[in-house]
Coordinates of C-alpha atoms in Angstrom, one line a residue:
X1 CA 119.5 57.8 28.0
X2 CA 117.7 61.4 27.5
X3 CA 120.6 63.5 27.4
X4 CA 124.1 63.4 26.0
X5 CA 125.0 65.5 28.8
X6 CA 122.8 67.3 31.7
X7 CA 124.3 70.2 33.4
X8 CA 123.4 70.8 37.0
X9 CA 123.8 74.3 37.1
X10 CA 123.3 77.2 35.2
X11 CA 125.4 79.9 36.5
X12 CA 128.8 81.3 34.9
X13 CA 130.0 77.4 34.5
X14 CA 127.2 75.7 33.5
X15 CA 126.8 77.5 30.5
X16 CA 130.6 77.8 29.5
X17 CA 130.2 74.1 29.7
X18 CA 126.7 73.7 27.8
X19 CA 128.7 76.0 25.6
X20 CA 131.3 74.0 24.3
X21 CA 128.7 70.9 24.6
X22 CA 126.3 72.5 22.3
X23 CA 128.7 73.7 19.4
X24 CA 129.5 69.8 18.7
X25 CA 125.8 69.4 18.4
X26 CA 125.5 66.8 21.6
X27 CA 121.8 67.1 23.2
X28 CA 122.4 68.9 26.8
X29 CA 120.3 69.8 29.6
X30 CA 120.9 72.2 32.2
X31 CA 119.2 72.3 35.6
X32 CA 118.7 75.5 36.9
X33 CA 117.2 75.9 40.4
X34 CA 117.4 80.5 39.9
X35 CA 119.3 80.6 43.2
X36 CA 123.3 81.2 41.8
X37 CA 126.0 82.5 44.7
X38 CA 126.1 85.6 43.0
X39 CA 122.4 87.1 42.7
X40 CA 123.4 88.9 45.7
X41 CA 126.2 91.2 43.8
X42 CA 125.2 94.0 42.0
X43 CA 127.7 93.6 39.5
X44 CA 130.5 91.6 38.1
X45 CA 134.0 92.6 38.1
X46 CA 137.1 91.8 36.4
X47 CA 135.5 89.1 33.8
X48 CA 136.8 90.0 29.9
X49 CA 134.1 91.4 28.2
X50 CA 131.9 91.9 31.0
X51 CA 133.1 94.1 33.6
X52 CA 130.6 96.4 35.2
X53 CA 127.5 94.2 34.3
X54 CA 125.0 93.1 36.5
X55 CA 125.5 88.6 37.2
X56 CA 122.1 87.6 36.0
X57 CA 122.9 90.0 32.7
X58 CA 125.6 88.5 32.3
X59 CA 124.1 84.9 33.0
X60 CA 120.9 85.9 30.9
X61 CA 122.8 87.0 27.5
X62 CA 124.6 83.2 27.7
X63 CA 121.3 82.2 28.0
X64 CA 120.2 83.9 24.6
X65 CA 123.3 82.5 22.5
X66 CA 122.7 79.2 23.6
X67 CA 118.9 79.8 22.2
X68 CA 120.7 79.5 19.0
X69 CA 121.7 75.7 18.9
X70 CA 119.4 73.0 18.9
X71 CA 120.6 70.7 21.1
X72 CA 120.4 72.7 24.4
X73 CA 117.6 72.6 26.5
X74 CA 116.8 74.0 30.2
X75 CA 114.5 72.9 32.8
X76 CA 114.0 75.1 35.9
X77 CA 114.6 71.5 38.4
X78 CA 116.3 70.5 40.6
X79 CA 118.6 67.6 40.9
X80 CA 117.8 65.7 44.6
X81 CA 119.8 62.7 43.9
X82 CA 122.1 60.8 41.3
X83 CA 123.5 57.5 40.4
X84 CA 125.3 55.5 38.0
X85 CA 123.1 53.8 35.8
X86 CA 125.2 51.4 33.1
X87 CA 126.9 53.4 30.9
X88 CA 125.3 56.8 32.0
X89 CA 123.5 58.4 35.1
X90 CA 120.1 58.3 36.3
X91 CA 118.5 61.5 38.3
X92 CA 115.6 62.1 40.3
X93 CA 114.1 65.9 40.5
X94 CA 112.2 67.6 43.7
X95 CA 109.4 66.8 41.9
X96 CA 109.7 63.7 41.9
X97 CA 110.3 63.5 37.7
X98 CA 113.8 61.2 36.5
X99 CA 116.3 61.9 34.0
X100 CA 119.1 60.3 32.6
X101 CA 122.1 61.2 30.9
X102 CA 125.5 59.9 29.5
X103 CA 127.6 61.8 31.2
X104 CA 127.2 64.8 34.1
X105 CA 128.9 68.1 34.5
X106 CA 128.5 69.5 38.3
X107 CA 128.1 72.6 38.7
X108 CA 126.0 74.0 41.3
X109 CA 128.5 76.0 43.9
X110 CA 128.6 76.8 46.6
X111 CA 126.5 78.3 49.6
X112 CA 128.1 80.7 52.2
X113 CA 127.8 80.5 56.2
X114 CA 127.8 84.3 57.2
X115 CA 128.8 85.1 60.8
X116 CA 126.0 85.7 63.4
X117 CA 126.6 89.8 63.7
X118 CA 123.4 92.0 63.6
X119 CA 123.4 94.2 60.3
X120 CA 126.0 91.8 58.1
X121 CA 123.3 89.3 56.3
X122 CA 121.6 92.1 54.6
X123 CA 124.8 93.7 53.4
X124 CA 126.3 90.6 51.6
X125 CA 127.1 91.0 48.4
X126 CA 127.5 95.2 48.6
X127 CA 128.6 96.1 51.9
X128 CA 130.4 93.0 53.2
X129 CA 132.2 91.0 50.7
X130 CA 135.0 88.5 50.1
X131 CA 136.8 89.6 47.1
X132 CA 138.7 93.2 46.5
X133 CA 139.7 91.3 43.4
X134 CA 135.7 91.7 42.2
X135 CA 134.4 94.4 44.9
X136 CA 137.4 96.3 46.3
X137 CA 137.8 99.6 43.2
X138 CA 134.4 100.6 43.8
X139 CA 134.8 101.5 47.2
X140 CA 137.2 104.2 46.1
X141 CA 139.8 103.9 48.6
X142 CA 137.5 104.1 51.7
X143 CA 138.6 102.8 54.6
X144 CA 137.4 98.7 54.3
X145 CA 137.7 96.2 57.5
X146 CA 138.4 92.1 57.7
X147 CA 136.2 90.0 60.2
X148 CA 138.8 87.3 60.9
X149 CA 137.3 83.9 61.8
X150 CA 140.9 82.1 61.6
X151 CA 144.5 82.9 60.0
X152 CA 142.9 83.4 56.5
X153 CA 141.8 87.4 57.8
X154 CA 146.0 87.9 57.8
X155 CA 145.7 87.0 54.0
X156 CA 142.8 89.3 53.5
X157 CA 144.0 91.8 55.2
X158 CA 147.6 92.1 53.8
X159 CA 146.2 92.3 50.4
X160 CA 143.6 94.7 51.5
X161 CA 145.4 98.4 51.7
X162 CA 145.9 98.4 48.4
X163 CA 142.2 99.2 48.1
X164 CA 141.5 101.7 51.3
X165 CA 142.8 102.2 54.8
X166 CA 142.4 98.4 56.8
X167 CA 141.3 97.7 60.0
X168 CA 141.7 94.2 61.2
X169 CA 138.8 93.0 63.2
X170 CA 140.7 90.0 64.9
X171 CA 137.6 89.2 67.3
X172 CA 138.8 86.7 69.0
X173 CA 139.0 84.5 66.4
X174 CA 142.8 85.3 65.1
X175 CA 146.0 86.1 67.2
X176 CA 148.6 87.8 65.1
X177 CA 152.4 86.1 65.9
X178 CA 154.9 89.3 66.8
X179 CA 156.0 89.2 63.8
X180 CA 152.5 89.4 61.6
X181 CA 151.9 92.0 63.8
X182 CA 155.2 94.2 62.4
X183 CA 154.4 92.6 58.8
X184 CA 150.8 94.2 59.2
X185 CA 152.0 97.3 60.6
X186 CA 154.3 97.8 57.5
X187 CA 151.3 97.6 55.4
X188 CA 149.4 100.3 57.7
X189 CA 146.7 97.9 58.6
X190 CA 145.4 98.8 62.1
X191 CA 144.5 95.7 64.7
X192 CA 141.1 96.3 66.6
X193 CA 140.8 93.5 69.1
X194 CA 137.7 94.7 70.6
X195 CA 135.0 92.6 68.4
X196 CA 132.1 94.1 66.2
X197 CA 128.9 93.8 67.3
X198 CA 126.7 95.7 64.9
X199 CA 127.0 97.0 61.4
X200 CA 125.5 100.0 60.7
X201 CA 124.4 102.2 58.3
X202 CA 121.1 102.1 55.5
X203 CA 121.5 98.2 54.2
X204 CA 122.8 97.0 52.0
X205 CA 125.0 100.0 52.2
X206 CA 127.8 99.9 55.2
X207 CA 129.1 103.1 56.9
X208 CA 130.4 102.1 59.9
X209 CA 130.9 99.5 62.7
X210 CA 129.5 99.5 66.1
X211 CA 132.3 97.9 68.8
X212 CA 131.2 95.7 72.1
X213 CA 132.8 99.0 74.3
X214 CA 130.3 101.4 71.7
X215 CA 133.0 102.6 69.8
X216 CA 131.7 103.5 65.8
X217 CA 134.2 102.8 63.7
X218 CA 133.7 104.2 59.4
X219 CA 134.2 102.1 56.9
X220 CA 132.9 101.5 53.1
X221 CA 133.2 97.8 53.1
X222 CA 133.9 94.9 55.2
X223 CA 136.1 91.8 54.3
X224 CA 135.1 88.3 55.4
X225 CA 136.0 84.7 54.2
X226 CA 132.5 82.9 54.8
X227 CA 132.4 79.2 55.7
X228 CA 131.1 77.7 52.5
X229 CA 128.9 74.1 52.0
X230 CA 128.7 72.4 48.3
X231 CA 125.4 73.6 47.4
X232 CA 123.5 70.2 46.8
X233 CA 124.3 67.1 48.1
X234 CA 124.8 65.1 44.8
X235 CA 128.8 64.7 44.2
X236 CA 128.0 62.9 47.7
X237 CA 125.7 60.3 46.5
X238 CA 127.7 59.8 43.2
X239 CA 131.0 59.1 45.5
X240 CA 132.8 62.3 44.4
X241 CA 135.9 63.2 46.2
X242 CA 136.8 66.3 48.1
X243 CA 139.2 68.2 49.2
X244 CA 139.7 71.0 52.5
X245 CA 139.5 74.2 51.6
X246 CA 140.6 77.7 53.6
X247 CA 136.2 78.2 53.9
X248 CA 135.5 74.7 53.3
X249 CA 135.1 71.2 51.8
X250 CA 135.3 71.2 47.4
X251 CA 135.3 68.8 44.5
X252 CA 138.4 67.5 44.0
X253 CA 139.1 67.2 40.1
X254 CA 142.2 67.0 37.9
X255 CA 143.1 69.2 35.0
X256 CA 140.0 68.7 32.7
X257 CA 137.9 69.4 35.7
X258 CA 137.5 65.0 36.5
X259 CA 136.2 63.8 39.8
X260 CA 137.8 60.9 40.5
X261 CA 134.0 59.0 39.3
X262 CA 134.1 58.2 35.5
X263 CA 131.6 60.3 33.4
X264 CA 131.1 63.0 36.4
X265 CA 132.6 66.3 35.8
X266 CA 132.9 69.8 38.1
X267 CA 133.7 73.6 37.8
X268 CA 132.7 76.8 38.8
X269 CA 132.9 77.5 42.8
X270 CA 132.1 73.9 44.3
X271 CA 135.3 72.1 42.4
X272 CA 138.0 75.2 43.6
X273 CA 139.0 77.1 46.5
X274 CA 139.6 80.3 44.2
X275 CA 135.8 82.2 43.6
X276 CA 136.3 83.9 40.5
X277 CA 133.8 84.2 37.4
X278 CA 136.5 84.6 35.2
X279 CA 138.0 81.1 36.6
X280 CA 134.3 79.4 36.6
X281 CA 134.5 80.3 33.3
X282 CA 137.0 79.2 32.1
X283 CA 136.5 75.6 34.1
X284 CA 133.2 75.1 32.4
X285 CA 135.0 75.7 29.1
X286 CA 137.6 72.7 29.8
X287 CA 134.4 70.5 32.4
X288 CA 132.7 71.1 28.3
X289 CA 135.2 69.6 26.2
X290 CA 136.6 67.0 28.9
X291 CA 132.7 65.7 28.6
X292 CA 132.7 65.5 25.2
X293 CA 136.1 63.8 25.0
X294 CA 134.3 61.1 27.6
X295 CA 131.8 60.4 25.4
X296 CA 133.9 59.7 22.3
X297 CA 137.0 57.9 24.0
X298 CA 135.9 55.9 26.6
X299 CA 131.7 55.6 25.8
X300 CA 131.3 52.1 28.2
X301 CA 132.9 54.4 31.6
X302 CA 135.6 52.2 32.2
X303 CA 137.6 55.1 33.5
X304 CA 139.9 55.6 30.1
X305 CA 140.6 59.2 29.5

C-alpha cells in the first residue's frame, strides 16, 4: 500500500485527522481540491483560539504545523473513484493516477444549493448566512431576516432575535400554525408573506430586500438553510450508508466517526447535520484516532472494533 491512511479533504476536519495520525508516525496523504465550503466566509467565529481569523489562514497554519511531521504529505488533486482492494483501498484521481491506502478518511464536505434569487449567490458567506453562532454577532444587532425553505425556518427565526430584530419571510414555503405564530410573536419576530424578489446593496454586503410588491425592507443579514449534498460521490462507490438531515443527506457514522464500511471513516460537514468549525475539527480528531486503532486492532479489515 502507498500509505497507511489517505484523507480526502484538506479543511478543518481532514487536517485535524492528519495531526493525530502524524503523531502516531503513520504514513498519511491529504488530498485537497482547494475548494472548502468555508471559502466564501471572511472570518471563522466561535472556533476556540481562532476566533475572527480567515478560514484560509487557519488552514494554512495547520498545514505549517503538519509540515513538521515527516510522515505527512499533501497532494492537490481530486479523487474520483474508490474501491476496496484486499485489506485496503484503491483510489483513482481525476488526472488519471492511482493510489492505494490501508484506510480512508472522507472529509470532503458538502455542496450548498442556494435559492434562486437575484443578488443572493454573490452575498453567500457575507450578507447571506446559514449560522447565527458563526456570523450573527458581527451584524451588530441590525435587522436580520430568515428566508424560509421549509419548517426549519421556524427554528432559525426563534433563535435570531438574540442577534437582531428579525423578520421571517415565508416565501410560500412555510405556513406557521396559529400556535407557531403566537410563539414567534412572543420572540418579537415579524412575519412577511410577500415573497422576496431581490437582494439589494453593494455585494457582498446586504442592505435590504425588495419584495414582489415593490416594498423594500432593510436587513443586514439574511439567514437561510441551503440544500446540501456531499461534495463527492466516493462514499456511494464505497457503499457507505447515509442519513437524511434537515438540509440533505450526510454519512452515517458512529461515535468514533466510523462508517458502516470497515476501514472507512468520515468527519466534518459530510458526516453531520451540524456544520461548525469546532465540531468539524473535533470529529477529525476522532476519525484520525479511530483509523489508527483500526490499523492496529483490525489489520485485515474484518470489521472488528
